[in-house]
mmCIF file of C-alpha atoms (C1' of nucleotides) in Angstrom:
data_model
loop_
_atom_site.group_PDB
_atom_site.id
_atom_site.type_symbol
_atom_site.label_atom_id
_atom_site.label_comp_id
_atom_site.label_asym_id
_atom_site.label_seq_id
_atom_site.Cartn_x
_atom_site.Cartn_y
_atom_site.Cartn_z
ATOM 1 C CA UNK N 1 17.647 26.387 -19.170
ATOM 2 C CA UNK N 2 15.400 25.164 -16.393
ATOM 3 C CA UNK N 3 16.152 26.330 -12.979
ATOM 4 C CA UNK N 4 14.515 25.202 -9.405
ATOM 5 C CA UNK N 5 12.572 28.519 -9.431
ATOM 6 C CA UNK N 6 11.763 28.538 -12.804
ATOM 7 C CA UNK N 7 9.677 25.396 -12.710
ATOM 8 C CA UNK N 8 8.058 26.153 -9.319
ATOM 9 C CA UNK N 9 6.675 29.085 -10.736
ATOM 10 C CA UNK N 10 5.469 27.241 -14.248
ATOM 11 C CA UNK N 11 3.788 24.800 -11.528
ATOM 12 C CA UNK N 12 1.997 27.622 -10.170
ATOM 13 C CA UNK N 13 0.908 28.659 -13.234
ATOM 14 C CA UNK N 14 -0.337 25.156 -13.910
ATOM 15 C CA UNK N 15 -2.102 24.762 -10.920
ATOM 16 C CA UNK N 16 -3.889 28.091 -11.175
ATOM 17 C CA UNK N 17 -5.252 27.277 -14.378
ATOM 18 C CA UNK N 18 -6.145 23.772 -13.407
ATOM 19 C CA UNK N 19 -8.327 25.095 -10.822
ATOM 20 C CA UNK N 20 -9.723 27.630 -13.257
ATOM 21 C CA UNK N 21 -10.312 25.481 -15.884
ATOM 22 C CA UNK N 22 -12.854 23.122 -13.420
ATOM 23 C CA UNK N 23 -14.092 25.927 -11.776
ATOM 24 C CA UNK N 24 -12.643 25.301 -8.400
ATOM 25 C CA UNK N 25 -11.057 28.075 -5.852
ATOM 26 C CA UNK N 26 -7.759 29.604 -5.538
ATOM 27 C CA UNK N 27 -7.531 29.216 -1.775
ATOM 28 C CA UNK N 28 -4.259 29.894 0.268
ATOM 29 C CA UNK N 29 -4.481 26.170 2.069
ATOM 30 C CA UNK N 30 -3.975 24.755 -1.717
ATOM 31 C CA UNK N 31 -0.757 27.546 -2.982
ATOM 32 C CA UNK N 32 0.483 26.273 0.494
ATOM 33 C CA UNK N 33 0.483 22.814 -0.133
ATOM 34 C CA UNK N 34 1.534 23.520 -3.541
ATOM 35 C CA UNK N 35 4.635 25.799 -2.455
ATOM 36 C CA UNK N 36 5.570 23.075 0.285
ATOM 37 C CA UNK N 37 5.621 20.378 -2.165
ATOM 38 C CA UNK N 38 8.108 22.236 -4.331
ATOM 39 C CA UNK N 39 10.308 23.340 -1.995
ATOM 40 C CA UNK N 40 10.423 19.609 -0.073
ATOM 41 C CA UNK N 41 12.269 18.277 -3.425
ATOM 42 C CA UNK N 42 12.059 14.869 -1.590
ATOM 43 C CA UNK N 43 9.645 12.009 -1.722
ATOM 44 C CA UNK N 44 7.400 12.939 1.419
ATOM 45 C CA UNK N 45 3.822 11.512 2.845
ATOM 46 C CA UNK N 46 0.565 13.385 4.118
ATOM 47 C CA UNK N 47 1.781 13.510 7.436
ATOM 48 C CA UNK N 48 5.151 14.939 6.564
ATOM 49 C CA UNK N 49 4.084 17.769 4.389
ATOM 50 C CA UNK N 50 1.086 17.955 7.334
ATOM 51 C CA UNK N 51 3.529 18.926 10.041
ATOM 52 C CA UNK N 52 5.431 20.780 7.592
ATOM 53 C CA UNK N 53 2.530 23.073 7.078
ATOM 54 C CA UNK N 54 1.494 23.080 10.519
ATOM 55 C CA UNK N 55 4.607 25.303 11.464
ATOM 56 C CA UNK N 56 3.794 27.751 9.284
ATOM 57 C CA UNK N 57 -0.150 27.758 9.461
ATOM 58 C CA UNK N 58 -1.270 25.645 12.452
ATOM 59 C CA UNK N 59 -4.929 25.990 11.574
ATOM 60 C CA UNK N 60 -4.315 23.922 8.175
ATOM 61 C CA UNK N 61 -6.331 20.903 8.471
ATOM 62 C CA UNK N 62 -5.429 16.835 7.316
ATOM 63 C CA UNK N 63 -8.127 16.389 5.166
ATOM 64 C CA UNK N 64 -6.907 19.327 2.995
ATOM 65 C CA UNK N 65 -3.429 18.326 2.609
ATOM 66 C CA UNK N 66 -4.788 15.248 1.225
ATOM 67 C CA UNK N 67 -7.322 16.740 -0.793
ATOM 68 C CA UNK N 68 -4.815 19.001 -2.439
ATOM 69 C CA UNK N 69 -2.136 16.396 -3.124
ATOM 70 C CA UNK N 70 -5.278 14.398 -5.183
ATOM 71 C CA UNK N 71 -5.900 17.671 -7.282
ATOM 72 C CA UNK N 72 -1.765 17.956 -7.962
ATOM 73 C CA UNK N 73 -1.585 14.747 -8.947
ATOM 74 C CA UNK N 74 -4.619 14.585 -11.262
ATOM 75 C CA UNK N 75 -3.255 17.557 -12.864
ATOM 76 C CA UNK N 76 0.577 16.062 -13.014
ATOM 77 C CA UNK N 77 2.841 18.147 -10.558
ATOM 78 C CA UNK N 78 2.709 15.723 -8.274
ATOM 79 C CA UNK N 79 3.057 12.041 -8.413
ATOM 80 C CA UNK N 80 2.189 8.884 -6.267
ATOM 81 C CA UNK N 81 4.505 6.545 -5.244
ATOM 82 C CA UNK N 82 3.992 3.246 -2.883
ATOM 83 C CA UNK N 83 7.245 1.927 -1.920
ATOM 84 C CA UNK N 84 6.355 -1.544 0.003
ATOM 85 C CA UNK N 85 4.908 -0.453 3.257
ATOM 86 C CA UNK N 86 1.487 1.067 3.030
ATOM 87 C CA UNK N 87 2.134 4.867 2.630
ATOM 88 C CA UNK N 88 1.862 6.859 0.041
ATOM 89 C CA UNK N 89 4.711 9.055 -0.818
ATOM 90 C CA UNK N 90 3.989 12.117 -2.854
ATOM 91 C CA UNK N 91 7.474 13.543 -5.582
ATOM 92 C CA UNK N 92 6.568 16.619 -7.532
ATOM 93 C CA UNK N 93 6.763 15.186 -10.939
ATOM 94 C CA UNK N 94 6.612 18.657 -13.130
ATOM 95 C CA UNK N 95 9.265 18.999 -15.586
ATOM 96 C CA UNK N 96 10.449 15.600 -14.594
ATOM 97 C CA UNK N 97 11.915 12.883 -16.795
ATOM 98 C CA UNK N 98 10.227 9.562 -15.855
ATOM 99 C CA UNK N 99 12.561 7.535 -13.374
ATOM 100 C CA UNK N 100 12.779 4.881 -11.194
ATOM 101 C CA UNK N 101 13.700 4.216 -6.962
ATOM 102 C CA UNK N 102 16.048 2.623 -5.598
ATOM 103 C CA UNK N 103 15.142 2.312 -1.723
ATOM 104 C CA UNK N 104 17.689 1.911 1.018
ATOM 105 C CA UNK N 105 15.854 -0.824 3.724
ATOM 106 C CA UNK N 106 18.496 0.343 6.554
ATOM 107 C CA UNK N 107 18.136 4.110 6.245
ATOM 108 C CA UNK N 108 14.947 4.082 4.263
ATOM 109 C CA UNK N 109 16.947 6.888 1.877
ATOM 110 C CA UNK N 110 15.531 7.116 -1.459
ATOM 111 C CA UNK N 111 17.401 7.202 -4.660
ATOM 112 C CA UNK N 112 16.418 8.008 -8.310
ATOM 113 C CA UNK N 113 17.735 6.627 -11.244
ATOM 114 C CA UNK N 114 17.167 5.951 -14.662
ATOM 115 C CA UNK N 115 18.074 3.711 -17.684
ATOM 116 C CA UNK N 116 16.899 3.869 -21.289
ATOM 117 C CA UNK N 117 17.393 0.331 -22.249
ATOM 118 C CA UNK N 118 15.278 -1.022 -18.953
ATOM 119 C CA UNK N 119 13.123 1.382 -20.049
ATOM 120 C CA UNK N 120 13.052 0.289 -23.632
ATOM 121 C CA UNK N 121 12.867 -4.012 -22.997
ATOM 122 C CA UNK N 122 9.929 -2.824 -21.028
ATOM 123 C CA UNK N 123 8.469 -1.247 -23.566
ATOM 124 C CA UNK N 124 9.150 -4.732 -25.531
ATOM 125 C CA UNK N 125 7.658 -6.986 -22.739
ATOM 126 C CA UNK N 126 4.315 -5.290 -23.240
ATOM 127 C CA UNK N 127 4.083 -5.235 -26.689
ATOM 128 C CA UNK N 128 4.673 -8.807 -27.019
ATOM 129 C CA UNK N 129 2.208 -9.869 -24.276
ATOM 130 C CA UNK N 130 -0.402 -7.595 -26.372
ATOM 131 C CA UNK N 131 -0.907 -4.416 -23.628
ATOM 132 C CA UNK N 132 -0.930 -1.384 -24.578
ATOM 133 C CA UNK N 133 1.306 0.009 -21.995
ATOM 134 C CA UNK N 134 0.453 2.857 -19.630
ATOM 135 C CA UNK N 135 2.852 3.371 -17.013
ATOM 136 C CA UNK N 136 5.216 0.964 -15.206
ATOM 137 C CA UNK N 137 7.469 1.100 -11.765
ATOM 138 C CA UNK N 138 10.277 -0.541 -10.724
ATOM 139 C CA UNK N 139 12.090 -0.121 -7.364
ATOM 140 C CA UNK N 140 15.303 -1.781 -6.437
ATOM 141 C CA UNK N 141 15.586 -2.631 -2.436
ATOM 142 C CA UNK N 142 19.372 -3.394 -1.129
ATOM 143 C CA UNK N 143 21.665 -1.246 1.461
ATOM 144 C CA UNK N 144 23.002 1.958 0.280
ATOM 145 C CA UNK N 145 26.893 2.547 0.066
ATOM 146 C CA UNK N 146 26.813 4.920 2.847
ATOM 147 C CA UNK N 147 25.138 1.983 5.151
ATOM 148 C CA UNK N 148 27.352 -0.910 4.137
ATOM 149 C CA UNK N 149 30.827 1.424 5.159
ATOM 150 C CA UNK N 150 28.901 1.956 8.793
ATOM 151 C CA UNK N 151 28.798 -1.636 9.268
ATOM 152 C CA UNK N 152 31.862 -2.726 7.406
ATOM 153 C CA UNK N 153 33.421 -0.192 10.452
ATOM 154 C CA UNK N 154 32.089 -2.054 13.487
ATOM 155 C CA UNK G 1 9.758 -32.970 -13.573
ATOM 156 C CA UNK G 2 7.973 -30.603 -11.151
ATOM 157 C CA UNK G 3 4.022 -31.325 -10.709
ATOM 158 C CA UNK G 4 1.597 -28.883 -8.935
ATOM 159 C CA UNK G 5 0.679 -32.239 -6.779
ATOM 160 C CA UNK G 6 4.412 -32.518 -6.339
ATOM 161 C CA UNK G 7 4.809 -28.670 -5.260
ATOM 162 C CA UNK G 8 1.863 -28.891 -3.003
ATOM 163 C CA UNK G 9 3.272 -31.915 -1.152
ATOM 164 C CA UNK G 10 6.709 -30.506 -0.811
ATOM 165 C CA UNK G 11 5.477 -27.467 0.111
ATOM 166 C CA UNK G 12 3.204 -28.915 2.971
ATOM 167 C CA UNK G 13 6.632 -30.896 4.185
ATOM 168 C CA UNK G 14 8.600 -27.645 4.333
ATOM 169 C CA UNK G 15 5.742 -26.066 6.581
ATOM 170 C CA UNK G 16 5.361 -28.800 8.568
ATOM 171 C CA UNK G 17 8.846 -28.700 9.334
ATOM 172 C CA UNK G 18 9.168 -24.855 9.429
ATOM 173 C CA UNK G 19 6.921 -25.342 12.542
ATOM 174 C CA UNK G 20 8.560 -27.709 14.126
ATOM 175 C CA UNK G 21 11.833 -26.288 14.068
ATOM 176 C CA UNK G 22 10.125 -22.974 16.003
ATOM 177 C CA UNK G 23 8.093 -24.982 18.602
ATOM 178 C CA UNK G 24 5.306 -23.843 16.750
ATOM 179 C CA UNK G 25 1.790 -26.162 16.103
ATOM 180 C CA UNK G 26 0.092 -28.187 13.674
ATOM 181 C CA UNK G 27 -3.031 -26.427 13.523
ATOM 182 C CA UNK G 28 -6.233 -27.950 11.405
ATOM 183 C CA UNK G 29 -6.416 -24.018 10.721
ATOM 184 C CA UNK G 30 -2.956 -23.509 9.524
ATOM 185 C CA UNK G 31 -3.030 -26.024 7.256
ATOM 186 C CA UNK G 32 -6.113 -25.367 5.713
ATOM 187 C CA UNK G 33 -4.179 -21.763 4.888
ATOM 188 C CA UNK G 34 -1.469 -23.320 2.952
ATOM 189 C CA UNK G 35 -3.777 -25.288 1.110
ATOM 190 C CA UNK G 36 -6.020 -22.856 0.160
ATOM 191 C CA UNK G 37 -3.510 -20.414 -1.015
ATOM 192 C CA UNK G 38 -1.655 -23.331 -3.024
ATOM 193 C CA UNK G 39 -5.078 -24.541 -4.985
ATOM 194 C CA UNK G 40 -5.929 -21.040 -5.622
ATOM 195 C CA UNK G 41 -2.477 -20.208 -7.892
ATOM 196 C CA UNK G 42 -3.467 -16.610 -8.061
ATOM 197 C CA UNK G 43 -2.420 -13.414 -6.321
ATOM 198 C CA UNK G 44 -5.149 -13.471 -3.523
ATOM 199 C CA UNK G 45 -5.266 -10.584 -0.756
ATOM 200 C CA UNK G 46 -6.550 -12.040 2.582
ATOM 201 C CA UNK G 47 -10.154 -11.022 2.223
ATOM 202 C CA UNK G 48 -10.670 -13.490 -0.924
ATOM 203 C CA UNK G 49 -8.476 -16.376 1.368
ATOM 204 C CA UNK G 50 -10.451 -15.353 4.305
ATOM 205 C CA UNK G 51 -13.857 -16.149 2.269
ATOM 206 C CA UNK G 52 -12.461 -18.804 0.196
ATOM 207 C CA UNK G 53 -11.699 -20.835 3.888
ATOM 208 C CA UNK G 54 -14.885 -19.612 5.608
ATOM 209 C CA UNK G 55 -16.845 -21.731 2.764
ATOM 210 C CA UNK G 56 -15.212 -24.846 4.028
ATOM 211 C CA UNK G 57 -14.968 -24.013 7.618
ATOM 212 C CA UNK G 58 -17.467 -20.906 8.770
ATOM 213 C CA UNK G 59 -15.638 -20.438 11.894
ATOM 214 C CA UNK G 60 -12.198 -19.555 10.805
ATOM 215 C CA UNK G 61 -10.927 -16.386 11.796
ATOM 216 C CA UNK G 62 -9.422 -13.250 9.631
ATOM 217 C CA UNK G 63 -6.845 -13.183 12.388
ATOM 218 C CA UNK G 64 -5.820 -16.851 11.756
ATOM 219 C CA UNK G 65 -5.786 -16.054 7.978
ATOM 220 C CA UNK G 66 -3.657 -13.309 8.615
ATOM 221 C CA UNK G 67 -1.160 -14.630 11.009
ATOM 222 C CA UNK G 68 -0.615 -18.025 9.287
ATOM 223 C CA UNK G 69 0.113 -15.761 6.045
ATOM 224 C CA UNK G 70 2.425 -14.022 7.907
ATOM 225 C CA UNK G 71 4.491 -17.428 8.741
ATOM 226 C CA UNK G 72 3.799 -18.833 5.106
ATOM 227 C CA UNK G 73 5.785 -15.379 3.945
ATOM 228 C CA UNK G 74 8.441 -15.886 7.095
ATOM 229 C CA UNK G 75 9.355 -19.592 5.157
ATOM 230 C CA UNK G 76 9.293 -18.924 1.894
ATOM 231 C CA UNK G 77 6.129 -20.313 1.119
ATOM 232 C CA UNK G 78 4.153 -17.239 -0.016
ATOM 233 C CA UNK G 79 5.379 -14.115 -1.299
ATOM 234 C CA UNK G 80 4.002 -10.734 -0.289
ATOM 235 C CA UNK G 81 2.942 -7.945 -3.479
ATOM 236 C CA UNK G 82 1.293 -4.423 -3.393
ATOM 237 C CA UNK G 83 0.350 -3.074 -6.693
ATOM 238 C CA UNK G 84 -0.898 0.150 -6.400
ATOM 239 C CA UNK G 85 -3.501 0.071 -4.200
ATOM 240 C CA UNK G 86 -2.979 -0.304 -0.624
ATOM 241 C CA UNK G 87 -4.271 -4.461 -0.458
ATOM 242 C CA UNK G 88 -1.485 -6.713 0.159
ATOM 243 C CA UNK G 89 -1.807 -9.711 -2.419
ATOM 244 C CA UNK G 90 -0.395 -13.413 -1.623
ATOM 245 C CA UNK G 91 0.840 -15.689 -4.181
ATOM 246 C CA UNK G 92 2.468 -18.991 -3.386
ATOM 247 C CA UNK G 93 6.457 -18.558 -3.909
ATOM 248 C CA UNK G 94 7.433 -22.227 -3.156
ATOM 249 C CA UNK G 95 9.706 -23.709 -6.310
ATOM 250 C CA UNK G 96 8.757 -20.543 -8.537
ATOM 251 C CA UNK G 97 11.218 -18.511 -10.079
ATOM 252 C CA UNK G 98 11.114 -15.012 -9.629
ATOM 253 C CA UNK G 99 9.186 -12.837 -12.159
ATOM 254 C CA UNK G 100 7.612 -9.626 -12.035
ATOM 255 C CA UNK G 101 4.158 -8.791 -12.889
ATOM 256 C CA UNK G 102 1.926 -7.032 -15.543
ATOM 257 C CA UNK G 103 -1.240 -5.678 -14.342
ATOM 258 C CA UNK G 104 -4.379 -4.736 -16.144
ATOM 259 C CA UNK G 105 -5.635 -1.679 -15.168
ATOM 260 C CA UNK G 106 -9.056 -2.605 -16.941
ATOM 261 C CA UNK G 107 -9.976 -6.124 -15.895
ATOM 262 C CA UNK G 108 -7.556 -6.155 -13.303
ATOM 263 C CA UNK G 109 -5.788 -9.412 -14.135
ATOM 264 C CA UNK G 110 -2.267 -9.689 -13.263
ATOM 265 C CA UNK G 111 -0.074 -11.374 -15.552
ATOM 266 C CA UNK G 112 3.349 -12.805 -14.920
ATOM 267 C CA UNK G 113 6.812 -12.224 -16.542
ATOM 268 C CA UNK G 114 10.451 -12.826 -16.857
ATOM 269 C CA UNK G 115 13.100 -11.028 -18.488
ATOM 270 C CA UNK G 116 16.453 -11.833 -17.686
ATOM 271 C CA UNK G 117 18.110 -9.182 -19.515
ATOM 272 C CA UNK G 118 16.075 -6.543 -17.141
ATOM 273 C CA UNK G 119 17.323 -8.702 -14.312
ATOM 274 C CA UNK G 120 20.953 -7.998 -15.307
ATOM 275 C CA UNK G 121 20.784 -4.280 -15.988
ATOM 276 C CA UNK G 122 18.689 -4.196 -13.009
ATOM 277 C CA UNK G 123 22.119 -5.486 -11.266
ATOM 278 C CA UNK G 124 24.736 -3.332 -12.844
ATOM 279 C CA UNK G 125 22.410 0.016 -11.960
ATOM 280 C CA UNK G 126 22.542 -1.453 -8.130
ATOM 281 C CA UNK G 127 26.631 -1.714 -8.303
ATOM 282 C CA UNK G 128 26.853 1.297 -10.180
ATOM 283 C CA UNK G 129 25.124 3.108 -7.223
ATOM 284 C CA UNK G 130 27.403 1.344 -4.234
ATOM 285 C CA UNK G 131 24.475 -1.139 -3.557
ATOM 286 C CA UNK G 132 23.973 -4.221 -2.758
ATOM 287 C CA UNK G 133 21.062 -5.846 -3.980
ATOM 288 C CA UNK G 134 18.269 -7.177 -2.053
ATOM 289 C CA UNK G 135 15.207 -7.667 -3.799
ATOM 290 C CA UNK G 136 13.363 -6.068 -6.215
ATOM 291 C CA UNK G 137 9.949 -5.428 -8.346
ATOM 292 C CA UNK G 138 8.734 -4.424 -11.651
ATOM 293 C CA UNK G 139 5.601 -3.226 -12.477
ATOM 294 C CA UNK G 140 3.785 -2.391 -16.039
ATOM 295 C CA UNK G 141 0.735 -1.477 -16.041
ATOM 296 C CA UNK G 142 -1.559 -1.212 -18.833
ATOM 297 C CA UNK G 143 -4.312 -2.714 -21.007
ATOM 298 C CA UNK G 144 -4.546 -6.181 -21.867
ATOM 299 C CA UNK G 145 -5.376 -7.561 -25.053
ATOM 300 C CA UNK G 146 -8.921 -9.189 -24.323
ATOM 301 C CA UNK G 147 -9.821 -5.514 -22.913
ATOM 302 C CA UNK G 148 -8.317 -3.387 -26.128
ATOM 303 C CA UNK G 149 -10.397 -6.236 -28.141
ATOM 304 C CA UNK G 150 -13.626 -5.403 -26.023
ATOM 305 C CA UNK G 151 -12.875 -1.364 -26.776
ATOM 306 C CA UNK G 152 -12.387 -1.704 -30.312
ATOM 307 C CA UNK G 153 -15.891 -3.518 -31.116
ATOM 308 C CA UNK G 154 -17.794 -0.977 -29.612
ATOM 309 C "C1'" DA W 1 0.067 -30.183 32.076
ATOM 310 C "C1'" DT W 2 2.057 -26.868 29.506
ATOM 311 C "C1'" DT W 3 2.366 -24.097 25.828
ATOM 312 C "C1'" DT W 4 0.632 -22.263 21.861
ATOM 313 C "C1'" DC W 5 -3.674 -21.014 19.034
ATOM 314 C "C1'" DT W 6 -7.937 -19.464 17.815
ATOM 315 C "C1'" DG W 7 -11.751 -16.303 17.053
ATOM 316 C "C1'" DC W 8 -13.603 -12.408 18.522
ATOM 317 C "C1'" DA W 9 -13.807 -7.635 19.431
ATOM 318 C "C1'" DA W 10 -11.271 -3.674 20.023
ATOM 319 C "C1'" DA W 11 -7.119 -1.075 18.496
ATOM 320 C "C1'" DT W 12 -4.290 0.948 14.994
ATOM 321 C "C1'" DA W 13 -2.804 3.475 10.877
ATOM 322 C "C1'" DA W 14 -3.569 5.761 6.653
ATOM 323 C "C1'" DT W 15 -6.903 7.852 4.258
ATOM 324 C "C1'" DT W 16 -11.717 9.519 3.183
ATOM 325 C "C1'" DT W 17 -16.082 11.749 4.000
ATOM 326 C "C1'" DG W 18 -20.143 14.529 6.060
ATOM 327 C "C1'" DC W 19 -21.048 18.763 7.616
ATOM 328 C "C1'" DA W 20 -21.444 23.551 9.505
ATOM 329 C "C1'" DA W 21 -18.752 27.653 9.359
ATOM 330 C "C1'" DC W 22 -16.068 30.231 6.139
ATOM 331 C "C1'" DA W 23 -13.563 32.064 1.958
ATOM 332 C "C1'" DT W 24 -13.520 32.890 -2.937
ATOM 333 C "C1'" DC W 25 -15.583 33.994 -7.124
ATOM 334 C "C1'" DG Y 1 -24.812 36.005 -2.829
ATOM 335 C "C1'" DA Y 2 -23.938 31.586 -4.788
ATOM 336 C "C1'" DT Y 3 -20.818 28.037 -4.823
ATOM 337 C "C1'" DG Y 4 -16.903 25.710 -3.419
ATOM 338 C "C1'" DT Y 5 -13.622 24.988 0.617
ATOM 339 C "C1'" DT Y 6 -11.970 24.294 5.109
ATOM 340 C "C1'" DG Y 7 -11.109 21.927 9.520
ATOM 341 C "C1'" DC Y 8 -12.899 18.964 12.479
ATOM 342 C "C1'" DA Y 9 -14.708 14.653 13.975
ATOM 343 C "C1'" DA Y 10 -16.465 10.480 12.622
ATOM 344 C "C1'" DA Y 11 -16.256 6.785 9.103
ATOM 345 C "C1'" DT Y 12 -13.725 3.617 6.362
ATOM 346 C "C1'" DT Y 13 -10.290 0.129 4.986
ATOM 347 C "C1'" DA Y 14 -6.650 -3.068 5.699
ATOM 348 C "C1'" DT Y 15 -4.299 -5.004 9.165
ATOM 349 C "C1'" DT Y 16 -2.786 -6.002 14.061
ATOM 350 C "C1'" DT Y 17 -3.310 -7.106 18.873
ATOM 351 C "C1'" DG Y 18 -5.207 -8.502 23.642
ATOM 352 C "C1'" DC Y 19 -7.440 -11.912 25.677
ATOM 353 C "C1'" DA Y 20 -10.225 -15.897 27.416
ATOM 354 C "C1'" DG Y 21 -11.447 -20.303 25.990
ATOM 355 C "C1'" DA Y 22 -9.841 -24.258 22.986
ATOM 356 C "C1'" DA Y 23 -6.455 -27.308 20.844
ATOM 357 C "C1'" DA Y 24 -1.938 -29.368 20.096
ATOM 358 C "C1'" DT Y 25 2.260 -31.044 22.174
#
DNA sequence: ATTTCTGCAAATAATTTGCAACATC
DNA sequence: GATGTTGCAAATTATTTGCAGAAAT
C-alpha cells in the first residue's frame, strides 16, 4: 500500500536519478525544494515554497526555486497548474491519479476531484474532432460549502 | 435568424448603452476596440488587437486597448481565456453560447466545442461537493488533424 | 465648463537570464 | 580540476497606473 512517506522517498529516488541520468548535480538547494514540495501536499506558487525555504535556509535564492520546480516538472513529480489569475501553482503529481480543481473564488481554497465519465466524453470529443489528445484541464469556479454557511449566517 | 452584421450591430447598441448608463464616453478609440475585436472572430490577446488597431490608427495606445477590453469583459461583450501560457486571450462573447476550447499544441489553433452532457456532470460534481456553481472551463489539449497529417508524410 | 480619456512613460508582478563565486562530480 | 550550480541583480513579459494634454458631454 502507498503511504505519504513511501512515495516521498520513491520521489527522491526519481529525482536523483533524473539528475544522474542528464548529468546534472545533486545539490542541497534542489533535495530542499524537492522535500518542501512533498511535505506542502497543497497547490503552492514560487513565492510560497520561496518563503517556505527561506525559514529554513535564508541564503536559498528565487531563481533556484524556480529552476528546480522546471526540472520536477519535466521529470513528473511536480505539475503546473494556472488557475485564472496569472500564477503558476506547482501540486506534486508523483503517484497521482490525474484529477481535476474545483476553485473556491471567496476563499481561493482548492479542491480536487475526479470523474471517469467526464473523463471518458473527453476522451470522445477529441477523437471525433480528429486530435490526438494529450492532456486536458478543467476547473470548476463557484463558492465552497463552508463559504455559502458564513454568509447564509449574517 | 442571427447574422454576424446583426451581432455586430447589437453588440455596438449594448456598448453604447453600457456607457451611458456609467457616465462613461463615446470615444472614436473605444469604438474602434469593439470593432476590431468583433471582425477579428478569433481568440486575440491584446498585442495582436493592439497591432491590428495601430494599422488603422498609428496613434492608439496599448493602454486604451487594454482598458476598453477591460469594459468590453465588464458588459458581456468579450470574454476573458488563459490557456496555458500566461497571455490573456479575448474573444467576443456577445449572443454566443458557452463552449469550451480545444487547443493545438502544434499549430496553436484553438478550436471550439460543446458538450452538454460534460456540462451536466460538470453540475452534479459541483452539488455533490456543497457548491454552487459559477463558471467554469475545459481544456484539451492536443494535436490537430492537419498537424498529425503533416507528421505522418514525413 | 466639466468630466472623462488618451497616449505615453514609468510602475508592477511573475518569471527568466547573465554572471562571478561556489559546490559537486 | 572540470563542469554545473547558486544567488544576486538586471532583464523580460504581460499588464496596470499616474499624469498632462486632448476630447466628449
Amino acid at each position: 500500500m502507498p503511504s505519504p512517506d513511501r512515495d516521498a522517498r520513491d520521489a527522491t529516488h526519481r529525482f536523483i536519478e533524473f539528475l544522474k541520468q542528464k548529468r546534472l548535480k545533486q545539490t542541497q538547494q534542489r533535495m530542499d525544494v524537492l522535500r518542501k514540495l512533498l511535505s506542502l501536499q497543497t497547490h503552492v506558487n514560487a513565492e510560497e515554497l520561496f518563503h517556505a525555504l527561506r525559514k529554513e535556509n535564508p541564503s536559498i535564492g528565487y531563481s533556484t526555486v524556480y529552476r528546480t520546480l522546471k526540472l520536477l516538472t519535466e521529470c513528473g513529480i511536480a505539475k503546473e497548474n494556472q488557475f485564472g489569475d496569472r500564477i503558476t501553482r506547482y501540486e506534486s503529481s508523483f503517484n497521482r491519479k490525474h484529477h481535476d480543481h474545483i476553485v473556491c473564488v471567496e476563499c481561493n481554497e482548492i479542491y480536487e476531484f475526479e470523474n471517469e465519465q467526464i473523463e471518458t466524453l473527453q476522451r470522445e470529443v477529441a477523437k471525433n474532432l480528429g486530435f490526438q489528445m494529450l492532456d486536458h484541464k478543467l476547473e470548476i469556479y463557484g463558492i465552497c460549502k463552508l463559504c455559502l454557511r458564513s454568509k447564509e449566517s449574517l
